[in-house]
Amino acid sequence: MEAAPAPRIAPEQIPPDPTKVLRRLSGAGFDAYLVGGCVRDLLLDLHPKDFDIATNARPRQIKRLFRNSRIIGRRFRLVHVQFGDHILEVSTFRAPPQPDEADPMIRQDNVFGTEEQDAFRRDFTINALFYDLERGRVIDHVGGLDDLAARRMRMIGDPDLRLREDPVRILRAAKFAGRLGFELTPELRDAARVHARDLGKAATPRVLEEIYRLLSGRGGAQAFRILEDLGAFSVILPELSPPPESFYASVERLSEMSGGGRTGVPQSLMIAVLLAPLVLPRLIDTPAHDYEAVATDVMRPIILRMTVARRDATIARHCLAAQMRLLEPPATRPLRRLAFNDLFEEVLALRRILGPAVHVDPDPLPEWEALLGQREEGGHGGRRRRRRRRRRRGGGGPPAPPA
Ligand code: ATP
Ligand code: MG
């Protein structure tokens, strides 16, 4: 075991709730540490998203210590301790999964283990640091402090094996590298190139979940560049590989809008941003009454493959189709109706993220934005009638689709 030369996280940096949980666990005679992302982020002077705790106490023992707690999880059982509207996750040290020679993909992962084993079963060295509040020191079993200082993503153990166990780790490597501005070690990069295609075998909901994290979090654009470079993007979304520069730019704006993932971005908006480069070019020469149908054709196979929730896909499709309407000023009643749709705010958010589907001069966006204000002053619902007519306004306007 290696301790940091000096405590680099002051106990005062730990908020009261995790402090309470750590103290109660150690008061009951257990070892308990902060682990994972929060230790990494505190050492990097970043604001941790959540404070996870690992301990040698078993789930039932943990539950007994906290009235406001419950045991959750099928794959791994851990304990959620509720504090007001937020939850602290307390998990028992786990051992690495027992490898199966023929098929190293992890399917079962719930064997309790020692503190060291718990560090080694984690993904990257920078994610495997423990913080011991009692002694005010960082515990580093894996060389994570060196890698943090060198700004390196290093896989714990053999990257080849660890990526065969769980190819989603490729997405996680890109996510952290993008977010923190770190480099992958050459060994990790080589192994990721070899195993990129295994992402096609990974559980689709996990892949989708990581894609949502990439799209809403800080550094998402850089993470997608890394994935493209590794040959992983073309496994997830071959239709969009290699993505145009405009895609990276819109992911960057999406992440700015979300404050680096702090404020929730609707999944529907993320899907719209992801698929915009495929859908919008197809709408440009499409008659207005066919926007939704054409968007559906482009989106359906991808939505099904990626297991996007139907509701998110429907909203994304509406918001994408509506982008074409924003190329014209809201001069006619049928057009203005768009502004009274429940989804208009999301339509405008998407427009701000993407920019116009084609260049328009003058850009009618401010007129549409103004309608948002008017709407608050008690407008009528706009979803009763479908738009039937389209009228072209002003010379030199947008290359509006033919009626
Ligand atoms: P974030 O700030 O995004 O929450 P995090 O490091 O806390 O980053 P989580 O996804 O919340 O990441 O996971 C918590 C910890 O669990 C990680 O720090 C890592 O130690 C471990 N972990 C998560 N996913 C995996 C995985 N696929 N393989 C191995 N360890 C993992
Ligand atoms: Mg976390």
Tab-separated table of C-alpha atoms and ligand atoms in Angstrom:
chain	number	residue	atom	x	y	z
A	1	MET	CA	0.000	0.000	0.000
A	2	GLU	CA	1.222	3.459	-0.839
A	3	ALA	CA	0.106	6.637	0.852
A	4	ALA	CA	0.355	10.083	-0.693
A	5	PRO	CA	3.367	11.966	0.638
A	6	ALA	CA	1.074	14.572	2.141
A	7	PRO	CA	-2.670	14.757	2.519
A	8	ARG	CA	-3.823	16.452	-0.618
A	9	ILE	CA	-7.483	16.543	0.219
A	10	ALA	CA	-8.447	18.482	3.322
A	11	PRO	CA	-11.196	16.877	5.427
A	12	GLU	CA	-13.082	20.186	5.212
A	13	GLN	CA	-13.524	19.583	1.482
A	14	ILE	CA	-15.826	16.685	2.229
A	15	PRO	CA	-19.486	17.711	2.605
A	16	PRO	CA	-21.350	16.895	5.849
A	17	ASP	CA	-23.402	13.933	4.582
A	18	PRO	CA	-20.558	11.734	3.313
A	19	THR	CA	-18.579	12.781	6.391
A	20	LYS	CA	-21.408	11.513	8.597
A	21	VAL	CA	-21.577	8.184	6.736
A	22	LEU	CA	-17.810	7.645	6.840
A	23	ARG	CA	-17.666	8.482	10.563
A	24	ARG	CA	-20.546	6.223	11.473
A	25	LEU	CA	-19.054	3.294	9.543
A	26	SER	CA	-15.640	3.700	11.098
A	27	GLY	CA	-17.228	4.314	14.515
A	28	ALA	CA	-18.822	0.862	14.132
A	29	GLY	CA	-15.375	-0.614	13.484
A	30	PHE	CA	-15.457	-0.834	9.682
A	31	ASP	CA	-13.009	0.529	7.135
A	32	ALA	CA	-14.704	3.125	4.960
A	33	TYR	CA	-13.331	5.381	2.268
A	34	LEU	CA	-14.430	7.790	-0.387
A	35	VAL	CA	-13.734	6.165	-3.750
A	36	GLY	CA	-13.695	6.679	-7.455
A	37	GLY	CA	-14.722	9.860	-9.219
A	38	CYS	CA	-14.958	12.092	-6.156
A	39	VAL	CA	-11.365	11.428	-5.031
A	40	ARG	CA	-10.105	11.955	-8.585
A	41	ASP	CA	-12.070	15.195	-8.940
A	42	LEU	CA	-11.044	16.603	-5.553
A	43	LEU	CA	-7.390	15.983	-6.413
A	44	LEU	CA	-7.929	17.822	-9.704
A	45	ASP	CA	-9.699	20.703	-7.959
A	46	LEU	CA	-12.927	19.866	-9.706
A	47	HIS	CA	-16.362	19.742	-8.195
A	48	PRO	CA	-17.308	16.043	-7.651
A	49	LYS	CA	-20.678	14.935	-8.992
A	50	ASP	CA	-21.269	12.540	-6.150
A	51	PHE	CA	-19.430	11.088	-3.178
A	52	ASP	CA	-19.308	7.302	-3.364
A	53	ILE	CA	-18.196	5.275	-0.387
A	54	ALA	CA	-16.599	1.831	-0.247
A	55	THR	CA	-16.357	-0.210	2.922
A	56	ASN	CA	-15.666	-3.674	4.269
A	57	ALA	CA	-19.104	-3.649	5.898
A	58	ARG	CA	-21.611	-5.945	4.165
A	59	PRO	CA	-24.834	-4.509	2.755
A	60	ARG	CA	-26.942	-5.678	5.716
A	61	GLN	CA	-24.432	-4.264	8.175
A	62	ILE	CA	-24.492	-0.948	6.367
A	63	LYS	CA	-28.260	-0.902	6.288
A	64	ARG	CA	-28.448	-1.501	10.019
A	65	LEU	CA	-26.353	1.609	10.665
A	66	PHE	CA	-28.528	3.967	8.621
A	67	ARG	CA	-32.242	4.231	9.165
A	68	ASN	CA	-32.603	6.201	5.920
A	69	SER	CA	-31.080	3.468	3.736
A	70	ARG	CA	-32.043	0.593	1.493
A	71	ILE	CA	-30.278	-2.215	-0.316
A	72	ILE	CA	-30.551	-1.985	-4.071
A	73	GLY	CA	-29.196	-3.648	-7.173
A	74	ARG	CA	-29.466	-7.017	-8.796
A	75	ARG	CA	-26.071	-7.181	-10.481
A	76	PHE	CA	-24.299	-5.745	-7.470
A	77	ARG	CA	-26.007	-5.188	-4.198
A	78	LEU	CA	-25.166	-1.872	-2.650
A	79	VAL	CA	-26.769	0.487	-0.198
A	80	HIS	CA	-28.375	3.823	-0.898
A	81	VAL	CA	-28.406	6.220	2.027
A	82	GLN	CA	-30.954	8.966	1.539
A	83	PHE	CA	-30.236	12.521	2.624
A	84	GLY	CA	-33.116	14.810	1.715
A	85	ASP	CA	-33.330	14.785	-2.062
A	86	HIS	CA	-29.958	13.186	-2.691
A	87	ILE	CA	-28.523	9.752	-2.240
A	88	LEU	CA	-25.130	8.475	-1.167
A	89	GLU	CA	-24.000	5.177	-2.574
A	90	VAL	CA	-22.219	2.851	-0.155
A	91	SER	CA	-20.802	-0.357	-1.576
A	92	THR	CA	-18.972	-3.261	-0.059
A	93	PHE	CA	-15.434	-3.924	-1.367
A	94	ARG	CA	-15.705	-6.279	-4.314
A	95	ALA	CA	-13.332	-8.829	-5.766
A	96	PRO	CA	-12.553	-8.885	-9.480
A	97	PRO	CA	-14.920	-11.167	-11.375
A	98	GLN	CA	-13.841	-14.774	-11.784
A	99	PRO	CA	-12.546	-14.983	-15.334
A	100	ASP	CA	-13.972	-17.507	-17.746
A	101	GLU	CA	-11.239	-18.572	-20.151
A	102	ALA	CA	-13.562	-18.985	-23.099
A	103	ASP	CA	-15.609	-15.844	-22.557
A	104	PRO	CA	-14.080	-13.068	-20.493
A	105	MET	CA	-17.111	-10.758	-20.857
A	106	ILE	CA	-18.310	-9.920	-17.340
A	107	ARG	CA	-21.821	-11.105	-16.664
A	108	GLN	CA	-21.774	-11.694	-12.917
A	109	ASP	CA	-19.895	-9.399	-10.604
A	110	ASN	CA	-20.909	-9.605	-7.009
A	111	VAL	CA	-18.192	-11.307	-5.005
A	112	PHE	CA	-17.129	-9.381	-1.928
A	113	GLY	CA	-13.421	-8.797	-1.607
A	114	THR	CA	-10.658	-6.914	0.118
A	115	GLU	CA	-9.812	-3.241	-0.138
A	116	GLU	CA	-6.965	-4.016	-2.580
A	117	GLN	CA	-9.154	-6.223	-4.726
A	118	ASP	CA	-11.736	-3.472	-4.843
A	119	ALA	CA	-9.119	-1.065	-6.178
A	120	PHE	CA	-7.915	-3.512	-8.825
A	121	ARG	CA	-11.346	-4.402	-10.176
A	122	ARG	CA	-11.942	-0.746	-11.113
A	123	ASP	CA	-11.322	0.544	-14.635
A	124	PHE	CA	-8.658	3.256	-14.673
A	125	THR	CA	-5.971	4.018	-12.129
A	126	ILE	CA	-7.273	7.563	-11.618
A	127	ASN	CA	-10.680	6.067	-10.705
A	128	ALA	CA	-9.316	3.686	-8.098
A	129	LEU	CA	-8.025	6.059	-5.425
A	130	PHE	CA	-9.401	5.863	-1.889
A	131	TYR	CA	-9.614	8.737	0.538
A	132	ASP	CA	-9.330	7.924	4.211
A	133	LEU	CA	-11.058	10.773	6.029
A	134	GLU	CA	-9.920	9.672	9.501
A	135	ARG	CA	-6.276	9.989	8.545
A	136	GLY	CA	-6.785	12.653	5.912
A	137	ARG	CA	-4.830	10.726	3.285
A	138	VAL	CA	-5.188	9.239	-0.142
A	139	ILE	CA	-4.622	5.502	-0.489
A	140	ASP	CA	-3.223	4.471	-3.846
A	141	HIS	CA	-2.954	0.753	-4.640
A	142	VAL	CA	-2.672	1.181	-8.394
A	143	GLY	CA	-0.349	4.091	-9.178
A	144	GLY	CA	-3.247	6.447	-9.801
A	145	LEU	CA	-1.573	9.474	-8.218
A	146	ASP	CA	1.288	9.318	-10.733
A	147	ASP	CA	-1.150	9.024	-13.609
A	148	LEU	CA	-3.206	11.936	-12.322
A	149	ALA	CA	-0.073	14.064	-12.183
A	150	ALA	CA	0.911	12.977	-15.709
A	151	ARG	CA	-2.703	13.444	-16.922
A	152	ARG	CA	-2.898	9.863	-18.208
A	153	MET	CA	-5.745	7.393	-18.582
A	154	ARG	CA	-4.176	4.072	-17.696
A	155	MET	CA	-6.185	0.887	-17.529
A	156	ILE	CA	-5.662	-1.151	-14.381
A	157	GLY	CA	-4.138	-4.492	-15.386
A	158	ASP	CA	-3.898	-5.713	-18.962
A	159	PRO	CA	-5.927	-3.345	-21.195
A	160	ASP	CA	-6.552	-6.129	-23.673
A	161	LEU	CA	-8.183	-8.373	-21.080
A	162	ARG	CA	-10.017	-5.538	-19.325
A	163	LEU	CA	-11.565	-4.378	-22.589
A	164	ARG	CA	-12.584	-7.919	-23.439
A	165	GLU	CA	-14.260	-8.105	-20.040
A	166	ASP	CA	-16.163	-4.913	-20.716
A	167	PRO	CA	-15.856	-3.000	-24.003
A	168	VAL	CA	-17.926	-0.111	-22.587
A	169	ARG	CA	-14.686	0.858	-20.853
A	170	ILE	CA	-13.609	2.241	-24.249
A	171	LEU	CA	-16.421	4.783	-24.049
A	172	ARG	CA	-15.515	5.553	-20.468
A	173	ALA	CA	-11.849	6.070	-21.374
A	174	ALA	CA	-12.855	8.541	-24.082
A	175	LYS	CA	-15.317	10.267	-21.756
A	176	PHE	CA	-12.777	10.894	-19.007
A	177	ALA	CA	-10.003	11.774	-21.440
A	178	GLY	CA	-12.287	14.330	-23.131
A	179	ARG	CA	-13.616	15.737	-19.899
A	180	LEU	CA	-10.283	16.010	-18.085
A	181	GLY	CA	-8.042	16.694	-21.078
A	182	PHE	CA	-6.076	13.500	-20.401
A	183	GLU	CA	-4.255	11.214	-22.860
A	184	LEU	CA	-4.802	7.479	-23.175
A	185	THR	CA	-1.613	5.489	-22.595
A	186	PRO	CA	-0.366	3.883	-25.843
A	187	GLU	CA	-1.220	0.403	-24.474
A	188	LEU	CA	-4.785	1.459	-23.782
A	189	ARG	CA	-5.098	3.142	-27.163
A	190	ASP	CA	-3.834	0.045	-29.012
A	191	ALA	CA	-6.124	-2.287	-27.092
A	192	ALA	CA	-9.093	0.038	-27.644
A	193	ARG	CA	-8.464	-0.037	-31.407
A	194	VAL	CA	-8.447	-3.829	-31.351
A	195	HIS	CA	-11.598	-4.133	-29.234
A	196	ALA	CA	-13.616	-1.237	-30.650
A	197	ARG	CA	-15.710	-3.659	-32.645
A	198	ASP	CA	-16.687	-5.517	-29.445
A	199	LEU	CA	-18.834	-2.496	-28.598
A	200	GLY	CA	-21.296	-4.027	-31.030
A	201	LYS	CA	-21.662	-6.936	-28.583
A	202	ALA	CA	-22.006	-4.812	-25.448
A	203	ALA	CA	-25.368	-4.325	-23.752
A	204	THR	CA	-27.060	-1.628	-25.817
A	205	PRO	CA	-28.621	0.282	-22.891
A	206	ARG	CA	-25.188	0.676	-21.288
A	207	VAL	CA	-23.734	1.982	-24.541
A	208	LEU	CA	-26.631	4.404	-24.931
A	209	GLU	CA	-26.236	5.560	-21.336
A	210	GLU	CA	-22.566	6.373	-21.950
A	211	ILE	CA	-23.459	8.192	-25.171
A	212	TYR	CA	-25.876	10.368	-23.211
A	213	ARG	CA	-23.097	11.093	-20.729
A	214	LEU	CA	-20.739	12.015	-23.558
A	215	LEU	CA	-23.292	14.270	-25.186
A	216	SER	CA	-24.179	16.203	-22.064
A	217	GLY	CA	-20.878	16.281	-20.236
A	218	ARG	CA	-17.883	18.529	-20.424
A	219	GLY	CA	-15.394	17.658	-23.164
A	220	GLY	CA	-17.909	15.563	-25.110
A	221	ALA	CA	-16.706	16.825	-28.493
A	222	GLN	CA	-13.147	15.783	-27.708
A	223	ALA	CA	-14.398	12.418	-26.434
A	224	PHE	CA	-16.176	11.817	-29.752
A	225	ARG	CA	-13.000	12.740	-31.636
A	226	ILE	CA	-11.127	10.143	-29.597
A	227	LEU	CA	-13.810	7.532	-30.308
A	228	GLU	CA	-13.662	8.288	-34.021
A	229	ASP	CA	-9.874	7.969	-33.928
A	230	LEU	CA	-10.125	4.620	-32.120
A	231	GLY	CA	-12.576	3.251	-34.683
A	232	ALA	CA	-15.246	3.025	-31.985
A	233	PHE	CA	-17.595	5.673	-33.317
A	234	SER	CA	-18.010	3.758	-36.557
A	235	VAL	CA	-19.196	0.747	-34.543
A	236	ILE	CA	-21.813	2.700	-32.638
A	237	LEU	CA	-23.042	4.946	-35.420
A	238	PRO	CA	-21.522	3.903	-38.770
A	239	GLU	CA	-24.014	6.147	-40.587
A	240	LEU	CA	-22.293	9.218	-39.134
A	241	SER	CA	-18.657	8.125	-39.198
A	242	PRO	CA	-16.607	10.217	-39.733
A	243	PRO	CA	-18.749	12.966	-38.239
A	244	PRO	CA	-18.659	16.399	-39.883
A	245	GLU	CA	-16.981	19.267	-37.991
A	246	SER	CA	-20.444	20.765	-37.435
A	247	PHE	CA	-21.292	17.741	-35.273
A	248	TYR	CA	-18.366	18.344	-32.929
A	249	ALA	CA	-19.275	22.030	-32.769
A	250	SER	CA	-22.853	21.288	-31.801
A	251	VAL	CA	-21.781	18.785	-29.140
A	252	GLU	CA	-19.604	21.525	-27.707
A	253	ARG	CA	-22.530	23.967	-27.618
A	254	LEU	CA	-24.739	21.308	-26.044
A	255	SER	CA	-22.195	20.816	-23.299
A	256	GLU	CA	-21.898	24.587	-22.749
A	257	MET	CA	-25.649	24.840	-22.519
A	258	SER	CA	-25.749	22.116	-19.904
A	259	GLY	CA	-22.962	23.677	-17.859
A	260	GLY	CA	-20.844	20.564	-18.346
A	261	GLY	CA	-23.568	18.143	-17.408
A	262	ARG	CA	-24.793	19.774	-14.202
A	263	THR	CA	-28.199	20.772	-15.417
A	264	GLY	CA	-30.199	18.008	-16.999
A	265	VAL	CA	-30.351	17.976	-20.770
A	266	PRO	CA	-33.358	16.061	-22.107
A	267	GLN	CA	-32.351	12.808	-23.797
A	268	SER	CA	-34.599	13.754	-26.714
A	269	LEU	CA	-32.464	16.846	-27.295
A	270	MET	CA	-29.292	14.753	-27.211
A	271	ILE	CA	-30.732	12.309	-29.743
A	272	ALA	CA	-31.707	15.226	-31.972
A	273	VAL	CA	-28.161	16.618	-31.827
A	274	LEU	CA	-26.675	13.189	-32.523
A	275	LEU	CA	-28.875	12.517	-35.540
A	276	ALA	CA	-29.151	16.055	-36.936
A	277	PRO	CA	-26.261	15.596	-39.412
A	278	LEU	CA	-28.117	12.613	-40.877
A	279	VAL	CA	-31.656	13.987	-40.798
A	280	LEU	CA	-31.425	17.680	-41.701
A	281	PRO	CA	-29.652	17.311	-45.073
A	282	ARG	CA	-32.432	14.942	-46.097
A	283	LEU	CA	-35.136	17.460	-45.209
A	284	ILE	CA	-33.758	20.284	-47.283
A	285	ASP	CA	-35.226	18.994	-50.532
A	286	THR	CA	-38.279	17.477	-48.900
A	287	PRO	CA	-41.760	19.010	-49.186
A	288	ALA	CA	-42.983	20.327	-45.843
A	289	HIS	CA	-45.734	17.756	-45.449
A	290	ASP	CA	-43.148	14.970	-45.679
A	291	TYR	CA	-40.652	16.252	-43.093
A	292	GLU	CA	-41.765	13.891	-40.338
A	293	ALA	CA	-42.000	10.888	-42.659
A	294	VAL	CA	-38.517	11.391	-44.090
A	295	ALA	CA	-37.084	12.006	-40.615
A	296	THR	CA	-38.727	8.781	-39.468
A	297	ASP	CA	-37.152	6.826	-42.319
A	298	VAL	CA	-33.678	8.075	-41.470
A	299	MET	CA	-34.054	7.701	-37.722
A	300	ARG	CA	-35.985	4.464	-37.278
A	301	PRO	CA	-33.233	1.873	-37.876
A	302	ILE	CA	-30.802	3.778	-35.651
A	303	ILE	CA	-33.352	4.348	-32.899
A	304	LEU	CA	-34.230	0.658	-32.853
A	305	ARG	CA	-30.623	-0.470	-32.898
A	306	MET	CA	-29.608	1.900	-30.113
A	307	THR	CA	-32.782	1.172	-28.087
A	308	VAL	CA	-33.658	4.841	-27.710
A	309	ALA	CA	-36.884	5.310	-25.741
A	310	ARG	CA	-39.762	5.805	-28.144
A	311	ARG	CA	-40.870	9.009	-26.448
A	312	ASP	CA	-37.390	10.521	-26.792
A	313	ALA	CA	-37.249	9.521	-30.447
A	314	THR	CA	-40.646	11.066	-31.166
A	315	ILE	CA	-39.716	14.365	-29.558
A	316	ALA	CA	-36.335	14.394	-31.301
A	317	ARG	CA	-38.011	13.817	-34.638
A	318	HIS	CA	-40.486	16.628	-34.061
A	319	CYS	CA	-37.711	19.021	-33.041
A	320	LEU	CA	-35.607	18.100	-36.085
A	321	ALA	CA	-38.489	18.501	-38.512
A	322	ALA	CA	-39.365	21.842	-36.905
A	323	GLN	CA	-35.887	23.156	-37.708
A	324	MET	CA	-37.003	23.567	-41.310
A	325	ARG	CA	-39.879	25.832	-40.258
A	326	LEU	CA	-37.436	28.103	-38.450
A	327	LEU	CA	-35.840	28.968	-41.793
A	328	GLU	CA	-38.828	31.198	-42.492
A	329	PRO	CA	-40.096	34.113	-40.424
A	330	PRO	CA	-43.145	33.243	-38.320
A	331	ALA	CA	-45.294	35.410	-40.548
A	332	THR	CA	-48.242	33.170	-41.287
A	333	ARG	CA	-50.714	31.743	-38.815
A	334	PRO	CA	-49.925	28.118	-39.630
A	335	LEU	CA	-46.245	28.770	-39.086
A	336	ARG	CA	-46.809	30.718	-35.868
A	337	ARG	CA	-48.657	27.752	-34.472
A	338	LEU	CA	-45.309	26.023	-34.038
A	339	ALA	CA	-44.520	28.559	-31.327
A	340	PHE	CA	-47.536	27.451	-29.314
A	341	ASN	CA	-46.536	23.831	-29.315
A	342	ASP	CA	-45.440	22.387	-25.956
A	343	LEU	CA	-42.091	21.487	-27.457
A	344	PHE	CA	-41.264	24.916	-28.834
A	345	GLU	CA	-38.657	25.631	-26.173
A	346	GLU	CA	-36.842	22.431	-27.061
A	347	VAL	CA	-37.141	23.256	-30.767
A	348	LEU	CA	-35.453	26.607	-30.138
A	349	ALA	CA	-32.815	25.052	-27.876
A	350	LEU	CA	-31.962	22.641	-30.680
A	351	ARG	CA	-31.775	25.532	-33.149
A	352	ARG	CA	-29.326	27.385	-30.882
A	353	ILE	CA	-27.195	24.280	-30.581
A	354	LEU	CA	-27.187	23.357	-34.264
A	355	GLY	CA	-27.266	26.701	-36.000
A	356	PRO	CA	-29.532	27.005	-39.044
A	357	ALA	CA	-30.030	23.922	-41.200
A	358	VAL	CA	-28.977	26.094	-44.133
A	359	HIS	CA	-27.637	29.621	-44.168
A	360	VAL	CA	-30.438	32.193	-44.125
A	361	ASP	CA	-30.020	35.929	-44.384
A	362	PRO	CA	-31.606	37.655	-42.600
A	363	ASP	CA	-31.972	34.934	-39.996
A	364	PRO	CA	-35.555	34.889	-38.723
A	365	LEU	CA	-34.496	33.346	-35.393
A	366	PRO	CA	-34.983	36.550	-33.333
A	367	GLU	CA	-38.597	36.715	-34.489
A	368	TRP	CA	-39.149	33.159	-33.330
A	369	GLU	CA	-37.413	33.860	-30.024
A	370	ALA	CA	-39.753	36.829	-29.519
A	371	LEU	CA	-42.729	34.527	-29.915
A	372	LEU	CA	-41.546	32.501	-26.967
A	373	GLY	CA	-42.076	35.578	-24.752
A	374	GLN	CA	-45.503	36.262	-26.220
A	375	ARG	CA	-46.499	32.702	-25.574
A	376	GLU	CA	-46.061	33.159	-21.856
A	377	GLU	CA	-48.633	35.945	-22.018
A	378	GLY	CA	-51.368	33.379	-22.549
A	379	GLY	CA	-51.328	32.016	-26.060
A	380	HIS	CA	-53.519	29.308	-27.432
A	381	GLY	CA	-52.565	25.683	-27.802
A	382	GLY	CA	-51.144	24.992	-31.209
A	383	ARG	CA	-51.423	21.263	-31.510
A	384	ARG	CA	-55.003	21.045	-32.613
A	385	ARG	CA	-54.574	21.524	-36.296
A	386	ARG	CA	-51.873	20.452	-38.632
A	387	ARG	CA	-50.306	23.030	-40.769
A	388	ARG	CA	-51.681	22.870	-44.290
A	389	ARG	CA	-50.442	25.923	-46.113
A	390	ARG	CA	-47.084	27.440	-46.467
A	391	ARG	CA	-46.447	30.911	-47.708
A	392	ARG	CA	-43.181	32.328	-48.734
A	393	ARG	CA	-42.250	35.701	-47.358
A	394	GLY	CA	-39.708	38.278	-48.437
A	395	GLY	CA	-37.179	38.114	-51.235
A	396	GLY	CA	-33.790	36.439	-50.842
A	397	GLY	CA	-35.215	34.295	-48.087
A	398	PRO	CA	-34.292	30.754	-47.280
A	399	PRO	CA	-34.210	28.099	-49.938
A	400	ALA	CA	-37.544	26.991	-48.616
A	401	PRO	CA	-38.652	23.526	-49.489
A	402	PRO	CA	-41.194	23.358	-52.313
A	403	ALA	CA	-44.800	23.174	-51.223
B	1	ATP	P1	-18.397	10.541	-12.839
B	1	ATP	O1	-17.800	11.795	-12.313
B	1	ATP	O2	-18.717	10.591	-14.288
B	1	ATP	O3	-19.528	9.989	-12.006
B	1	ATP	P2	-16.990	8.271	-11.808
B	1	ATP	O4	-15.535	7.939	-11.824
B	1	ATP	O5	-17.640	8.472	-10.482
B	1	ATP	O6	-17.182	9.493	-12.766
B	1	ATP	P3	-18.991	6.265	-12.281
B	1	ATP	O7	-19.530	5.811	-13.573
B	1	ATP	O8	-19.884	7.019	-11.358
B	1	ATP	O9	-17.678	7.102	-12.608
B	1	ATP	O10	-18.408	4.981	-11.552
B	1	ATP	C1	-17.886	5.033	-10.222
B	1	ATP	C2	-16.615	4.205	-10.115
B	1	ATP	O11	-16.900	2.831	-10.377
B	1	ATP	C3	-15.528	4.576	-11.127
B	1	ATP	O12	-14.730	5.627	-10.638
B	1	ATP	C4	-14.754	3.279	-11.262
B	1	ATP	O13	-13.850	3.129	-10.200
B	1	ATP	C5	-15.832	2.220	-11.105
B	1	ATP	N1	-16.384	1.767	-12.399
B	1	ATP	C6	-17.444	2.276	-13.062
B	1	ATP	N2	-17.672	1.630	-14.211
B	1	ATP	C7	-16.734	0.667	-14.300
B	1	ATP	C8	-16.438	-0.344	-15.254
B	1	ATP	N3	-17.144	-0.478	-16.376
B	1	ATP	N4	-15.380	-1.168	-14.994
B	1	ATP	C9	-14.654	-1.037	-13.866
B	1	ATP	N5	-14.887	-0.093	-12.942
B	1	ATP	C10	-15.902	0.755	-13.129
B	2	MG	MG	-19.798	8.836	-10.238
